[in-house]
Coordinates of C-alpha atoms in Angstrom, one line a residue:
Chain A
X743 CA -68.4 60.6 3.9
X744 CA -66.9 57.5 2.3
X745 CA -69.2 55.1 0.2
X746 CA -70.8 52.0 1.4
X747 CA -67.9 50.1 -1.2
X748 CA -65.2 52.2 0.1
X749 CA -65.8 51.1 3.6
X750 CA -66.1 47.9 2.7
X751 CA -62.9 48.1 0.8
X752 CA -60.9 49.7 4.2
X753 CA -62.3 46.9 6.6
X754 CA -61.6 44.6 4.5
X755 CA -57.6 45.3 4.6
X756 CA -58.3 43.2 8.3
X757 CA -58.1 40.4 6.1
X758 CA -54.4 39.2 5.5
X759 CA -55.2 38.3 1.8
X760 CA -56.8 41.4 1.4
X761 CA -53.6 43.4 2.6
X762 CA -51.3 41.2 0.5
X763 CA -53.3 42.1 -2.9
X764 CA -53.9 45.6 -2.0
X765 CA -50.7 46.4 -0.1
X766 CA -52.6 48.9 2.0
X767 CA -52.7 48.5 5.5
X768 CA -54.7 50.7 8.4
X769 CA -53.8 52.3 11.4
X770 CA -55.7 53.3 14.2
X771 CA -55.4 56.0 17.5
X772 CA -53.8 59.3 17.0
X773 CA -50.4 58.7 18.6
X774 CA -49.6 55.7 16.0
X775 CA -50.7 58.1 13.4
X776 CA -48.7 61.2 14.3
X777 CA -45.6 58.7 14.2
X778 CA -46.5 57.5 10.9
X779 CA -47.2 60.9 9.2
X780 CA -44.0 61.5 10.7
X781 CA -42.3 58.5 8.8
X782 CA -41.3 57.4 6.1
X783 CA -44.3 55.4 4.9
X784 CA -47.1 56.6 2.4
X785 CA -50.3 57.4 3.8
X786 CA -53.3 57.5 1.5
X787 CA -55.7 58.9 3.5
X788 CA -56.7 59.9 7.3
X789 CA -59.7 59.6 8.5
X790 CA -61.6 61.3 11.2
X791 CA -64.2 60.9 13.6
X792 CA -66.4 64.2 13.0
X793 CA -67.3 64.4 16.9
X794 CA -63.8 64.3 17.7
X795 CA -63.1 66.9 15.1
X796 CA -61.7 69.9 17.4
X797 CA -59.7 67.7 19.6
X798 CA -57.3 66.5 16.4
X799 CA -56.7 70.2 14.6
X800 CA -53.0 69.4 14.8
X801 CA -53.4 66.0 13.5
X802 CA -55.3 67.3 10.4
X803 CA -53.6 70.3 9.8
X804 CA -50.2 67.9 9.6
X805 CA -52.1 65.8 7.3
X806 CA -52.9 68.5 5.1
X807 CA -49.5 70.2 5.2
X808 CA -48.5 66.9 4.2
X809 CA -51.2 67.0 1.1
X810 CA -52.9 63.5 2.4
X811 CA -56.6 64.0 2.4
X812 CA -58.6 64.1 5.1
X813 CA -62.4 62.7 5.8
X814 CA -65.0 62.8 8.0
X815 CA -66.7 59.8 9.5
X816 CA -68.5 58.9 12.3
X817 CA -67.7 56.7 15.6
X818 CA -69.2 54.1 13.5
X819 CA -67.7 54.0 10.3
X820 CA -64.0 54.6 12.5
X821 CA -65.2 51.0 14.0
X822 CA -65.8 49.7 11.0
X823 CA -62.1 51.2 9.0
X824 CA -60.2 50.0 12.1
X825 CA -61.5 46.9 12.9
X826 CA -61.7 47.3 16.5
X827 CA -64.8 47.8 19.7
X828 CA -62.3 50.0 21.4
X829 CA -63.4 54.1 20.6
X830 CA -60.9 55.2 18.3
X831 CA -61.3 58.9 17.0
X832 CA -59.1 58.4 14.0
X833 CA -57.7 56.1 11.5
X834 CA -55.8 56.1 8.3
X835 CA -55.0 53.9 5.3
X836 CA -50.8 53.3 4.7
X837 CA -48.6 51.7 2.3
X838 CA -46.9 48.7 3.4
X839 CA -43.6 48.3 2.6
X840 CA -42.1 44.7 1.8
X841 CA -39.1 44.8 3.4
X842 CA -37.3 48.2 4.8
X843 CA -33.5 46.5 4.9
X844 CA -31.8 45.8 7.8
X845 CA -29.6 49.2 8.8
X846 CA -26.6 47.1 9.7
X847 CA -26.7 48.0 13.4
X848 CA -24.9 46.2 16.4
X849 CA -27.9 44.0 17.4
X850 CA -30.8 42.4 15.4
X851 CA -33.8 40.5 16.7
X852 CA -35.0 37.3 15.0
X853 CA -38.6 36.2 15.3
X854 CA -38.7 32.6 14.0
X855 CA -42.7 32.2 13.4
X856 CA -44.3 34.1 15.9
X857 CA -47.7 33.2 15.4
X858 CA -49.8 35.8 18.3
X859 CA -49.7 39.5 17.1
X860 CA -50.1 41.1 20.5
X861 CA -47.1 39.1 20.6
X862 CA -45.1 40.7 17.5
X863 CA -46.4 44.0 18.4
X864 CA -44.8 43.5 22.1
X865 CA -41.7 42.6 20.6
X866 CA -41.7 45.5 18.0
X867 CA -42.5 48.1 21.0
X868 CA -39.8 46.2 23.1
X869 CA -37.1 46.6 20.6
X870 CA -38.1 50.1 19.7
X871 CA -38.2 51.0 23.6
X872 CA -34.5 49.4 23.9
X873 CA -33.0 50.6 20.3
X874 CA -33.1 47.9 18.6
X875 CA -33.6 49.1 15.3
X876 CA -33.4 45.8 13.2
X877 CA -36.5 43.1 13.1
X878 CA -36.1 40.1 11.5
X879 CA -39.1 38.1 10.5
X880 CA -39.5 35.0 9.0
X881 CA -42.5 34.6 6.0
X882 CA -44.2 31.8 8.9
X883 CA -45.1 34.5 11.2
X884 CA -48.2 36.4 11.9
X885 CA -48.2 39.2 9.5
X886 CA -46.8 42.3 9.9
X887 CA -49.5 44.5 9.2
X888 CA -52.3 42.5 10.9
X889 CA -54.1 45.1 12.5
X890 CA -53.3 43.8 16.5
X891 CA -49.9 43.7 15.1
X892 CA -50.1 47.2 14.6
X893 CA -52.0 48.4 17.8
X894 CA -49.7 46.1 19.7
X895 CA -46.7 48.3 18.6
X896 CA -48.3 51.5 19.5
X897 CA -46.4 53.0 16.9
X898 CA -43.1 51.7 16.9
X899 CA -44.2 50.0 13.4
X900 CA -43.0 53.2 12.2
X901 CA -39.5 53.3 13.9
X902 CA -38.2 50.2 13.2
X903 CA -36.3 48.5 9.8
X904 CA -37.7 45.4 8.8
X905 CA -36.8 42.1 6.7
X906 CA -39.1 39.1 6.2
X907 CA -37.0 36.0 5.6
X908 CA -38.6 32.9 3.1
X909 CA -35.6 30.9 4.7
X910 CA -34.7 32.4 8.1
X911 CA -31.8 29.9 8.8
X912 CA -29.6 30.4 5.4
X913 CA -30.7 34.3 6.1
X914 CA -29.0 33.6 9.3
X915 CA -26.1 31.9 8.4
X916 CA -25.7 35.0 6.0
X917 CA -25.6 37.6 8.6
X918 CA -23.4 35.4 10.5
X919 CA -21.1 35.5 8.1
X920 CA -21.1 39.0 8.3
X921 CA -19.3 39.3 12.1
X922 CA -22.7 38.4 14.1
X923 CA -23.2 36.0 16.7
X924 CA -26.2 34.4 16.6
X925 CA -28.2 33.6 20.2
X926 CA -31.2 31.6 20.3
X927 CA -33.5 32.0 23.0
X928 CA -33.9 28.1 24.7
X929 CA -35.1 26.9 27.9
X930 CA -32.2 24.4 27.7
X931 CA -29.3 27.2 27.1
X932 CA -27.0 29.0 29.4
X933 CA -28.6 31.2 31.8
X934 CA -28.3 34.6 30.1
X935 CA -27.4 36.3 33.6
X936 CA -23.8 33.8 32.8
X937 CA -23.6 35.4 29.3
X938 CA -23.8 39.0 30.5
X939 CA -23.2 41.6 27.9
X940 CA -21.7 40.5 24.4
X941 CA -19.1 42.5 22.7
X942 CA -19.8 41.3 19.4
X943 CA -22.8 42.4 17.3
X944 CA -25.7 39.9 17.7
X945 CA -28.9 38.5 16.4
X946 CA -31.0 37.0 19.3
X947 CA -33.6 34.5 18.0
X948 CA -37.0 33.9 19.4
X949 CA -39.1 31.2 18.7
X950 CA -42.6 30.2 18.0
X951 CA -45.2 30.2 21.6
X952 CA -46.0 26.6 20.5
X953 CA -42.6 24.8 19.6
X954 CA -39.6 27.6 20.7
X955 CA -36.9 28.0 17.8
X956 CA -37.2 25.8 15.3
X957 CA -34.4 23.1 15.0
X958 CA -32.9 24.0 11.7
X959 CA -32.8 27.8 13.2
X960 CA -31.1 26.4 16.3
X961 CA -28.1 24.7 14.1
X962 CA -26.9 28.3 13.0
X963 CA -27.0 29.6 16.9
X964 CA -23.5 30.7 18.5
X965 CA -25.2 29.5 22.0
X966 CA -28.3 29.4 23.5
X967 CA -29.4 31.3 26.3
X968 CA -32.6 31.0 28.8
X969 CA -34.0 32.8 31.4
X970 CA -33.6 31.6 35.2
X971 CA -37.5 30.6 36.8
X972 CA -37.6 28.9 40.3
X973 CA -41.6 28.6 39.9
X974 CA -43.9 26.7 39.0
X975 CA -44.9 28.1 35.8
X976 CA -43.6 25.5 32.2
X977 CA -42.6 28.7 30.4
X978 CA -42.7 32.5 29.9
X979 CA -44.4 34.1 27.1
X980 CA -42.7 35.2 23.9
X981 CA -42.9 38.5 24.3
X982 CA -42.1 38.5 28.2
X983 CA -38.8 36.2 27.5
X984 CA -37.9 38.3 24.7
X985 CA -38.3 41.8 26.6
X986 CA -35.6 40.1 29.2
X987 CA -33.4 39.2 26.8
X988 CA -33.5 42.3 25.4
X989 CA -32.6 43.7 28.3
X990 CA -30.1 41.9 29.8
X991 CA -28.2 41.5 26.2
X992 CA -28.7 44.9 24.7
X993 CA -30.1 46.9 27.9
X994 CA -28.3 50.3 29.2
X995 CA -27.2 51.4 32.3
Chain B
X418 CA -74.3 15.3 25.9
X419 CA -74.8 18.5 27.9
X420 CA -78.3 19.8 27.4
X421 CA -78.9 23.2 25.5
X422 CA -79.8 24.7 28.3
X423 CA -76.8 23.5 29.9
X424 CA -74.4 24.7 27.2
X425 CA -76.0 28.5 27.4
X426 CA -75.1 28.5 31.1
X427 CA -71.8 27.4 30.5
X428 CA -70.9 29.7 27.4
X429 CA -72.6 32.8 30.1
X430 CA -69.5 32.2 32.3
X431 CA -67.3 34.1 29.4
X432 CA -69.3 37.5 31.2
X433 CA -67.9 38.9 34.4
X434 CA -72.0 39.7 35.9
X435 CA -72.9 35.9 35.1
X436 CA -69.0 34.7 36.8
X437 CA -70.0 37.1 40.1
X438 CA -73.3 35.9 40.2
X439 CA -72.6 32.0 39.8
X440 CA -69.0 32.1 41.4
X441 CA -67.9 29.4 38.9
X442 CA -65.5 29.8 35.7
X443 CA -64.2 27.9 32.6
X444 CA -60.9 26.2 32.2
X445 CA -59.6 25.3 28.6
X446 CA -56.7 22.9 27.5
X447 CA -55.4 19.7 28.6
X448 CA -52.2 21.6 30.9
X449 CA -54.2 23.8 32.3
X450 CA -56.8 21.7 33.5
X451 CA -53.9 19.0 34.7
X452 CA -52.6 22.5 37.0
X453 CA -56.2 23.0 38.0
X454 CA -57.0 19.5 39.3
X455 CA -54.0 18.9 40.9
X456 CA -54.6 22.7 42.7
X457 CA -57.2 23.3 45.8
X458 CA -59.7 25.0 43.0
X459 CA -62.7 22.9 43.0
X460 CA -63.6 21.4 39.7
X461 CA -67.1 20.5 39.3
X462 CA -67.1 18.8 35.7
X463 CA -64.8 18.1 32.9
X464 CA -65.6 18.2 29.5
X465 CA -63.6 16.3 26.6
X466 CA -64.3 16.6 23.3
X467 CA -65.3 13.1 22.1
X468 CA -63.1 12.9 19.2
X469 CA -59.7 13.8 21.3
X470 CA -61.0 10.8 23.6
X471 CA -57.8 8.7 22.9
X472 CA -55.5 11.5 23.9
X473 CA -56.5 12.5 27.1
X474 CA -57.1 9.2 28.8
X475 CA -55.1 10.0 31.6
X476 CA -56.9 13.2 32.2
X477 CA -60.2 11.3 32.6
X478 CA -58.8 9.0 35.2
X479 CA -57.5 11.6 36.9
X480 CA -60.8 13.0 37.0
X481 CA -62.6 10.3 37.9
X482 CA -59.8 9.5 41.0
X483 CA -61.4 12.7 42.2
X484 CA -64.8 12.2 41.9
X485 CA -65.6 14.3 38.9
X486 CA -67.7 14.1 36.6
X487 CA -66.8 13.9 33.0
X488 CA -69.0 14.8 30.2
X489 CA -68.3 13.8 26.0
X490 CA -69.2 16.9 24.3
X491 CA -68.5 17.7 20.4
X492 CA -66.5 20.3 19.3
X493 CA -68.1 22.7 18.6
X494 CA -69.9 22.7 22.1
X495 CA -66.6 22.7 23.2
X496 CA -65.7 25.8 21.5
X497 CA -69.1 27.6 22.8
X498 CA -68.2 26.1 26.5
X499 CA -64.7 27.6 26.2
X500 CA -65.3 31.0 24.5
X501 CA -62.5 30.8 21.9
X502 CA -61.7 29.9 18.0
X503 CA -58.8 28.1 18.8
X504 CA -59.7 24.2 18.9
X505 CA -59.4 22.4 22.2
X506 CA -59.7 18.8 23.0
X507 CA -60.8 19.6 27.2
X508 CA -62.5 22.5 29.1
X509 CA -63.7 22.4 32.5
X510 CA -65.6 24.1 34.9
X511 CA -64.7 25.5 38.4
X512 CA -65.4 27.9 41.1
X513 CA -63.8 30.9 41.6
X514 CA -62.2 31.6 45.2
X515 CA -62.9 35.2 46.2
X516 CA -59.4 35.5 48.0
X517 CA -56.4 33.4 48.4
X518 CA -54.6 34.9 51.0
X519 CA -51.2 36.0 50.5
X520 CA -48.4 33.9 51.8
X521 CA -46.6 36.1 53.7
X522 CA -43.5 36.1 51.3
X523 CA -40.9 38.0 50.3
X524 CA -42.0 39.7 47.3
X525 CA -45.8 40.4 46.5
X526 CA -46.3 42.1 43.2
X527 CA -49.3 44.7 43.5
X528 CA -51.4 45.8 40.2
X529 CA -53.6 49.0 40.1
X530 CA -56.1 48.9 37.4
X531 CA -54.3 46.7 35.5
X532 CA -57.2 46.8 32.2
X533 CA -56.1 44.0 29.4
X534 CA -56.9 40.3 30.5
X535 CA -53.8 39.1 28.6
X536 CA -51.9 42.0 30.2
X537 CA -52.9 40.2 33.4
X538 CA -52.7 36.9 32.6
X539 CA -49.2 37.4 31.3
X540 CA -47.9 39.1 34.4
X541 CA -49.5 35.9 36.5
X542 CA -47.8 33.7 34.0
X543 CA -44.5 35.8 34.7
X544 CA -44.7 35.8 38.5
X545 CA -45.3 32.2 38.6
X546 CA -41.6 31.9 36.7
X547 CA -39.7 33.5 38.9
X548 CA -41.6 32.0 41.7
X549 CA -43.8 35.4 43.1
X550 CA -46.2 33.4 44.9
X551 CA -48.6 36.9 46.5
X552 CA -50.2 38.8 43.7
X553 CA -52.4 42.0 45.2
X554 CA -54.9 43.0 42.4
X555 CA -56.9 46.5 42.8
X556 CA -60.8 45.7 42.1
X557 CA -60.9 47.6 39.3
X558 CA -58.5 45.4 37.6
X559 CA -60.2 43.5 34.9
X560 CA -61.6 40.4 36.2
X561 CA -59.2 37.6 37.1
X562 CA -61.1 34.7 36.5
X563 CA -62.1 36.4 32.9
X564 CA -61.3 33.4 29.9
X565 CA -59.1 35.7 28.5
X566 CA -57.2 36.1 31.7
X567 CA -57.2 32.4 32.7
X568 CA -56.0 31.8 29.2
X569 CA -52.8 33.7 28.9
X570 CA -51.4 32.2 32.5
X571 CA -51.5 28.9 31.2
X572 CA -52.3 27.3 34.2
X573 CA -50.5 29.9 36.2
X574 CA -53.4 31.0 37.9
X575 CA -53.6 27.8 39.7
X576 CA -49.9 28.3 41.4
X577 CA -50.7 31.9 42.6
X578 CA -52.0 33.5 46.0
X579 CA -54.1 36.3 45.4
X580 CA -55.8 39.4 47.1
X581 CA -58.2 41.7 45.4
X582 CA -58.2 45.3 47.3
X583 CA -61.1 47.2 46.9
X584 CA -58.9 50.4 48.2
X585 CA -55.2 49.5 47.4
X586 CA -53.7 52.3 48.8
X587 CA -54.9 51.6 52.4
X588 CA -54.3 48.1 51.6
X589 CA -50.1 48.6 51.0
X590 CA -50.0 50.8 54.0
X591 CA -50.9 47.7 55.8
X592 CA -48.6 45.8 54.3
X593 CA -46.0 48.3 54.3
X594 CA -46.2 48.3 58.1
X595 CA -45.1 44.8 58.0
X596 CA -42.0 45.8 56.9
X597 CA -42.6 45.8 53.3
X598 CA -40.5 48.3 50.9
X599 CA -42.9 49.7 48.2
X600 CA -41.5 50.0 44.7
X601 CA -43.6 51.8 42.1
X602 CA -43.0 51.3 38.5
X603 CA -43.0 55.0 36.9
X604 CA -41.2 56.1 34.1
X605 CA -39.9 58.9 36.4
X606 CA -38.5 56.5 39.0
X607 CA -34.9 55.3 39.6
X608 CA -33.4 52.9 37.0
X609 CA -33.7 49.6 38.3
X610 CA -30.7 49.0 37.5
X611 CA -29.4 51.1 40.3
X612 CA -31.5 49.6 42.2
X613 CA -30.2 46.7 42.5
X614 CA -31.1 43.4 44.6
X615 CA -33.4 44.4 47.8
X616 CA -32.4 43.1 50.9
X617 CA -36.0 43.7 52.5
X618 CA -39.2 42.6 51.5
X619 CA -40.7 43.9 48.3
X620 CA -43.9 45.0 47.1
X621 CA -43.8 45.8 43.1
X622 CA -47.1 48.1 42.1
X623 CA -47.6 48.5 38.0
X624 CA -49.9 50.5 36.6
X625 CA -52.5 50.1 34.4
X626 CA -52.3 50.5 30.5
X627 CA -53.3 54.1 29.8
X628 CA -52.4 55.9 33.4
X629 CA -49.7 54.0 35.3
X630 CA -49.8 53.8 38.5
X631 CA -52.2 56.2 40.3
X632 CA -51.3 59.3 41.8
X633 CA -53.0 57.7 45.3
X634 CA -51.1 54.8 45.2
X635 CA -47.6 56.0 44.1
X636 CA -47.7 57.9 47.4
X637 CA -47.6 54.8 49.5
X638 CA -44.3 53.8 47.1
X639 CA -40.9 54.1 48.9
X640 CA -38.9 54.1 45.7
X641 CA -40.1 54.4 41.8
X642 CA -37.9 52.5 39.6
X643 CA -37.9 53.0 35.8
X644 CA -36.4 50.8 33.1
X645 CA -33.9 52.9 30.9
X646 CA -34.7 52.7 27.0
X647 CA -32.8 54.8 24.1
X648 CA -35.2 53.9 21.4
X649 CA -38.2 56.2 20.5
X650 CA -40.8 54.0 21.8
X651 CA -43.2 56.4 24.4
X652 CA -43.3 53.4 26.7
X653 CA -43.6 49.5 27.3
X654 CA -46.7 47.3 27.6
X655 CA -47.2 46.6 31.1
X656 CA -46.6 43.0 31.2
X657 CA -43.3 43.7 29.8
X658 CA -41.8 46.0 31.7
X659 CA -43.1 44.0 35.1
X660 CA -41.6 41.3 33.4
X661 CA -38.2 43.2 33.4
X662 CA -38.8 44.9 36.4
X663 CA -39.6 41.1 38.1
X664 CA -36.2 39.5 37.1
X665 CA -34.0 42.7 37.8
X666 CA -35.1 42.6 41.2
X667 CA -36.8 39.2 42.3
X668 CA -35.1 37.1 39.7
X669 CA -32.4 34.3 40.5
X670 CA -28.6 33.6 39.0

């Protein structure tokens, strides 16, 4: 059973300050966990609900193989670690990395201060769903370890390479230099069903929910693209525009 | 200045028991409110924080054009009227409608147990886009006229025709006899993509969070369509893939 102060401690890595100085983060639900004991990030510790106990035997056995202690808590304290009403019969305290560089792959998405993290997570699970390994975040957005960023994901945190840009527009122009095209998303650009699939390797760029790509970011885009609406509706949300774009630009067969 | 009284009865809209009971809701923002006084929802009082009083003189004309009253609140009663941290300047309140009626269009997308009020609220949002006029919602959808919900279409919900089913099944065999195609989204379906444009009239059903579409339901479906990913996400939020699954097959050039 942790301490009172140890408790405390875990709930307060909800607090993006907190995270920062500590550079522990916490993850939550046992599918997230399995594919973050099955990454490359350090996990400190895994905690478990005791009432839950026989239903996560693989769980703990995999965290013991792994040498990563395990403790017993109850539903309460779980609520407490992992900052959340929902039930949740595990939990466990991670590393978080600063940057996990960019693997060089054919297509990168931008995220030029996303400020909701259900929407970051969306976009995370979006790009994992599609293969689109490479994130790039500029230092203005939510943070990535916020703990709805994280349950947003629903794992993908743990699948995908990661940069967080001070200056995302001379980080741009760098990449671009590098063979990419550069698309931002913009309700005033070329519909994207006209662009159809690129041949080049690309970084799409999406914007904040209240102001869209920022104006400086727009000056190092190739084009612009937007999505086609006939409704009623002023705009889509992030993470909905983004998951088209996604999937028009980079989407299979 | 709204009585205390007053203010309790507003802030007890934010439950679904007190919404079903009193068959009114709250509306926050300035757009949103512009959708839902220019819709046939009936508004029965508008309240404006008095310090934005400048900045939303148009909105109290309009308001008082149709006969509404408008009450100066503070703040922070405006915050407590409009369940949320996020600082608005108006927030109003209005009755619910039980049913719309659908329109009789060509595409009605269908939701079974959709659970996540910004889940929902982004799929109206969506629909409202691409101009999806009929939205079919199961009862045991989470609440439509929920703040959370109302929030996320950002003023969507005032464009939209709507139908909750208490049985959905029985209720797309009804429409199906109309000469509706049913179109499942399950992760064992078809890829959309094959799918191509329909040439009938559509009826999209997504699941909810956790199960998908229900095992009842998917056997009304004509088709199941699936989006293809490569990535190692399990699956995509809900709101997302409608999102995709909406422009593939409803969306215009």
């Amino acid at each position: 059973m942790p301490s009172k102060n140890r408790l405390k401690y875990l709930a307060s890595l909800s607090k993006k300050k907190q995270r920062k100085i500590e550079g522990k983060f916490i993850v939550e639900g046992v599918r997230a966990l399995y594919e973050g004991l099955n990454s490359d990030y350090v996990c400190e510790e895994v905690f478990i609900d005791a009432e839950h106990f026989g239903k996560v035997n693989d769980l703990i056995e995999l965290s013991e193989t792994k040498g990563i202690p395990v403790t017993f808590v109850s539903g309460e304290e779980i609520k407490k670690i992992a900052d959340t009403k929902s039930p949740q019969s595990v939990a466990a305290l991670f590393r978080v990395k600063s940057n996990s560089n960019l693997s060089g792959g054919k297509f990168i998405v931008a995220l030029d201060d996303v400020a909701d993290p259900g929407n970051l997570g969306t976009i995370i699970r979006t790009c994992d769903w599609f293969g689109v390994e490479n994130i790039l975040i500029s230092a203005n957005s939510v943070d990535l370890f916020n703990p709805k960023v994280i349950r947003s994901t629903m794992g993908s945190i743990f699948h995908i390479n990661f940069e967080i840009a001070d200056d995302l527009s001379s980080k741009l122009n760098e990449i671009k230099s590098k063979g990419y095209k550069i698309l931002a998303a913009d309700m005033s650009g070329k519909s994207v069903k006209e662009a159809g699939k690129i041949e080049s390797k690309v970084v799409l760029v999406l914007g904040s929910e209240a102001f869209g790509v920022s104006t400086e970011v727009k000056k190092t885009a190739d084009y612009a693209v937007s999505i086609p609406g006939i409704g009623k509706a002023e705009s889509l949300n992030v993470a909905v525009a983004g998951a088209i774009l996604i999937y028009e630009l980079f989407g299979g067969k």
